[in-house]
Coordinates of C-alpha atoms in Angstrom, one line a residue:
Chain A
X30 CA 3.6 -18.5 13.0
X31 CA 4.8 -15.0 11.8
X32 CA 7.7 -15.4 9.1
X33 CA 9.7 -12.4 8.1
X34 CA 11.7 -13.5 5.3
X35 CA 14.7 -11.5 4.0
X36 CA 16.5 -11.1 0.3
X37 CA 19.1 -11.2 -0.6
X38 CA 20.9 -13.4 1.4
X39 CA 24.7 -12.2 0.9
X40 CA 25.7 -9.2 -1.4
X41 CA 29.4 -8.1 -2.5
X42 CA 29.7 -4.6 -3.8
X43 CA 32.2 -2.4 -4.6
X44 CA 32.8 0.7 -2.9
X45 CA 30.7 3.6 -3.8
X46 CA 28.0 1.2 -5.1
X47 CA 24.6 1.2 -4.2
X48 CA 23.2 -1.4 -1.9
X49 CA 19.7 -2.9 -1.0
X50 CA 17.9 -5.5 1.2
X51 CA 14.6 -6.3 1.4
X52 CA 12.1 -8.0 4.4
X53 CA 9.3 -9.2 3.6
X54 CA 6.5 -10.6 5.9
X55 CA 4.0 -13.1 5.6
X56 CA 1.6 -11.1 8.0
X57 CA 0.9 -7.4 8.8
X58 CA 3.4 -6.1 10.7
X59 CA 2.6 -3.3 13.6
X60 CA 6.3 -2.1 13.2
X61 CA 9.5 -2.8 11.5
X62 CA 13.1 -2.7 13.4
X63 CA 16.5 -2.9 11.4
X64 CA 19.7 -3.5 13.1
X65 CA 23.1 -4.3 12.4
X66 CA 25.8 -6.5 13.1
X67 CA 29.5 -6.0 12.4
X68 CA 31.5 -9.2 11.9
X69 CA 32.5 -10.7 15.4
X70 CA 29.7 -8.3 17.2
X71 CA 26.5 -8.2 18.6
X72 CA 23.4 -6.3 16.7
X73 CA 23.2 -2.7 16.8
X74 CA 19.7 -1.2 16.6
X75 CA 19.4 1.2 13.6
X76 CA 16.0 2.2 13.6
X77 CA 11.9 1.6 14.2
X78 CA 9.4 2.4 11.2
X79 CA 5.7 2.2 12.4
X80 CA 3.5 4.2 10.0
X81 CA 2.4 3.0 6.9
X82 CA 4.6 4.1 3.9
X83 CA 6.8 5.5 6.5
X84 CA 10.2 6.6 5.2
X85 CA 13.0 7.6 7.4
X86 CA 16.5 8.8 6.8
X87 CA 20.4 8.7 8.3
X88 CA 22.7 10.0 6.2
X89 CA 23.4 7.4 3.5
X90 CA 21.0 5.1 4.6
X91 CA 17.0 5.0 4.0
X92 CA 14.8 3.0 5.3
X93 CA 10.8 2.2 4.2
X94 CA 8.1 1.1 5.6
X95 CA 5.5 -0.8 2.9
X96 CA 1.9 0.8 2.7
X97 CA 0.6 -2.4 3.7
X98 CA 2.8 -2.7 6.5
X99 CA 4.3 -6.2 5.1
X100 CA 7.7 -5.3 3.7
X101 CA 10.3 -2.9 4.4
X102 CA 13.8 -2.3 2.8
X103 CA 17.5 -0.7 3.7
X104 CA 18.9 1.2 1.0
X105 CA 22.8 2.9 1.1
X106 CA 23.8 5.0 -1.4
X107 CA 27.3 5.2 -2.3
X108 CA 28.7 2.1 0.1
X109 CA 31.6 2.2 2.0
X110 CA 34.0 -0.3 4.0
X111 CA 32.7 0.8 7.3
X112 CA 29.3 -0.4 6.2
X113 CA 30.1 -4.1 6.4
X114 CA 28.2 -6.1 8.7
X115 CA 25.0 -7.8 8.7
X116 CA 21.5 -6.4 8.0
X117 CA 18.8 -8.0 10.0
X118 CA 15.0 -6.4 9.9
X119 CA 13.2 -7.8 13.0
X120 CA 9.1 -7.2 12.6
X121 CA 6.5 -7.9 15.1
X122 CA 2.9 -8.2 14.6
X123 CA 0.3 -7.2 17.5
X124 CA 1.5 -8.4 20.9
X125 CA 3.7 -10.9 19.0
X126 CA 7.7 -10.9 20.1
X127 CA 10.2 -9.6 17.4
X128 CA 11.1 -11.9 15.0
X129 CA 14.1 -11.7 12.6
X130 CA 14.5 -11.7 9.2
X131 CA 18.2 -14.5 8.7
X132 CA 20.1 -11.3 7.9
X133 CA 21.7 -9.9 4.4
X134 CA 25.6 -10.1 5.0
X135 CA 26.9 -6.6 2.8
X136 CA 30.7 -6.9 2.3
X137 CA 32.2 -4.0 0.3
X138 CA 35.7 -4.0 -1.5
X139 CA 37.8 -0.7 -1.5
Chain B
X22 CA 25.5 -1.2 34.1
X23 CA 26.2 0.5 31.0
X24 CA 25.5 -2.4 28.8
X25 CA 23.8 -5.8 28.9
X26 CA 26.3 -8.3 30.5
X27 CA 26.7 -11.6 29.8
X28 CA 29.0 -14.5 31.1
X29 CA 30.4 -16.6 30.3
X30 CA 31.6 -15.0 26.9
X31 CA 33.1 -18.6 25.8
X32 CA 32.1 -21.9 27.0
X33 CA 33.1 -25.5 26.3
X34 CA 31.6 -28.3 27.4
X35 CA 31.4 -31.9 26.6
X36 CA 28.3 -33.5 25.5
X37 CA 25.8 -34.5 28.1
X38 CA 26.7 -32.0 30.7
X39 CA 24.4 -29.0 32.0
X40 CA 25.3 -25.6 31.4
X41 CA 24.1 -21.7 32.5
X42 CA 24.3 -18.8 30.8
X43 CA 24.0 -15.5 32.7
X44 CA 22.9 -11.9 31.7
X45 CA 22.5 -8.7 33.5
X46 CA 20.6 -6.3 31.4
X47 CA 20.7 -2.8 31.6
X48 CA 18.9 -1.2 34.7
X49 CA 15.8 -0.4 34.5
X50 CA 15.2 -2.7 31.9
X51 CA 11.8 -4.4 32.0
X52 CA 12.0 -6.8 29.1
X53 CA 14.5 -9.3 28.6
X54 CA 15.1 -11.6 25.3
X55 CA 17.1 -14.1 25.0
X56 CA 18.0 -15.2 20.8
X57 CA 20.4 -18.1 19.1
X58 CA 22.4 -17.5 16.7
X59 CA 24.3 -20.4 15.0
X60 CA 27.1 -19.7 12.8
X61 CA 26.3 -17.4 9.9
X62 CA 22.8 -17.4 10.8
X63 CA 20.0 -15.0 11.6
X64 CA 18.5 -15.0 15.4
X65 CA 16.7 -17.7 16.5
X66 CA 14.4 -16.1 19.0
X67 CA 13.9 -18.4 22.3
X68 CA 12.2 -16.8 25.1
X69 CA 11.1 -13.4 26.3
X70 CA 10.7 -12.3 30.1
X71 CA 8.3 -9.1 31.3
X72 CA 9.6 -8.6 34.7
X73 CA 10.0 -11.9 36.5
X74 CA 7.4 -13.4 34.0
X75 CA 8.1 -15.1 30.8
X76 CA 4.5 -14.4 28.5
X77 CA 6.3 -16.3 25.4
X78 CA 8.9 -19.0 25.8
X79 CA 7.3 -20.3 22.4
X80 CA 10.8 -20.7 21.3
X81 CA 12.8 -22.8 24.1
X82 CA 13.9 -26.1 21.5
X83 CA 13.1 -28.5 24.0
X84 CA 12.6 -29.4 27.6
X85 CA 16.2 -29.5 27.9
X86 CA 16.1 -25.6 27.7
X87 CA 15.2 -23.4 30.4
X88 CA 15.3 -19.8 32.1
X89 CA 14.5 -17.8 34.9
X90 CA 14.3 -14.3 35.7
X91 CA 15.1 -12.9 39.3
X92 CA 13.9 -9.9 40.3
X93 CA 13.1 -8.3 37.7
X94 CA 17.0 -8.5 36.8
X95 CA 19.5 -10.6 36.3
X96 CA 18.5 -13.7 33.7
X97 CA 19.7 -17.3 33.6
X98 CA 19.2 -19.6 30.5
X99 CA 20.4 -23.0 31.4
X100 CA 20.9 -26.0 28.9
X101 CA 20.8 -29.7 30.3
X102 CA 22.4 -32.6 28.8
X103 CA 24.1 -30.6 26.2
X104 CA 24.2 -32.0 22.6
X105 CA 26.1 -31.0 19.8
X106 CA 23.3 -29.4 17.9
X107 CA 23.5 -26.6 20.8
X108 CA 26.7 -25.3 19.9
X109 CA 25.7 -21.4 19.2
X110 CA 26.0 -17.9 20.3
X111 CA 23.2 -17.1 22.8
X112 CA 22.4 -13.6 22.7
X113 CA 20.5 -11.8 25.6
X114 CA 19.2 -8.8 25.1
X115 CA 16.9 -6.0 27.4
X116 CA 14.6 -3.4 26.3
X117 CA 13.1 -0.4 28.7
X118 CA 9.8 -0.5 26.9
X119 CA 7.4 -4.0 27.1
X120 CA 5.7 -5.3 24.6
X121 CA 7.2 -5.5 21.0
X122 CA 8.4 -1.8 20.1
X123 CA 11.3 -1.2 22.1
X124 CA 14.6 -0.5 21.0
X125 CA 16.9 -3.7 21.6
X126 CA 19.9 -3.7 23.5
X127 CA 21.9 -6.8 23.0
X128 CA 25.1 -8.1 24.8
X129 CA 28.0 -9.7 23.5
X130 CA 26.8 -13.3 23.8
X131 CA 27.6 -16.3 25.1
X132 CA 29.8 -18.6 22.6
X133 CA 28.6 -22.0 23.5
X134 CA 30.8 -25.1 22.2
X135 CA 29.4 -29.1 23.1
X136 CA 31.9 -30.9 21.9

């Protein structure tokens, strides 16, 4: 079945630092979701990437969509404490359901 | 409502005994998902409902795990014979668009305990 796997696992920053995670999938994907969840919540939605090579923006954070539609990635710039939580990217491939990636947990020290 | 609902937010039960998890998704909502999520772990998807329908309920663990959808609404996911290895947050979530490129709206979850 479709496997979306998801690197790193954990990261600790400092504040101000730059921060990536990565999703990667074992099939084509026909779109990409990122959400996040804050210690003790639910997930959040963030965004949807569906085109090839598709990059989209809000404020510090970018997201991209892989020209072969099999990877995506979250990047902040310049981190700060509000942006704790977990990172989950959640792909689907044709009429498949969603599946998620097992997260990236960000924490970030003042 | 304003939000996906679910209750109970906590449960504890003891081993061997059935449980049933509710959720209310937003109205309007055709698609309903319900996920796991055990402790420090990513979401364990389990079954999926269009409407009254489930299409994919690839992910229900065992027969022990079931759910129904009522009227195009309100969702039940109900676990018999609890074990231990069920203890997890169930997530349900609801999404206005079917198929696999709506938006996800999750709830608070359901924080089940077999002790």
């Amino acid at each position: 079945g479709q496997q979306v796997m998801q690197i790193p696992q954990y990261q600790h920053v400092q504040e101000g630092e730059d921060f990536t995670t990565y999703c990667n999938s074992s099939t084509t994907l026909s779109n990409i979701q990122w959400y996040k969840q804050r210690p003790g919540g639910h997930p959040v939605f963030l965004i949807q990437l569906v085109k090839s090579g598709e990059v989209k923006k809000q404020k510090r954070l970018t997201f991209q969509f892989g020209e072969a539609k099999k990877n995506s990635s979250l990047h902040i710039t310049a981190t700060q404490t509000t942006d704790v939580g977990t990172y989950f990217c959640a792909g689907a491939g044709g009429y498949s359901t969603l599946t998620f990636g097992k997260g990236t947990m960000l924490l970030v020290s003042p | 409502g304003a939000g996906v609902s679910q209750s109970p937010s906590n449960k504890v039960t003891e081993k061997g005994k059935d449980v049933e998890l509710r959720c209310d998704p937003i109205s309007g909502h055709t698609a309903l998902y319900w996920y796991r999520q055990s402790l420090g772990q990513g979401l364990e998807f389990l079954i999926y409902f269009q409407g009254n329908s489930a299409p994919d309920k690839s992910g229900l663990p065992s027969d022990r795990f079931s759910a129904e959808r009522t009227g195009g609404s309100v969702s039940t996911l109900t676990i018999q014979r609890t074990q231990q290895e069920d203890s997890a947050v169930y997530l349900c979530a609801s999404s206005q668009r079917w198929g696999n490129t709506g938006e996800l709206f999750f709830g608070e979850g359901s924080r089940l305990t077999v002790l």
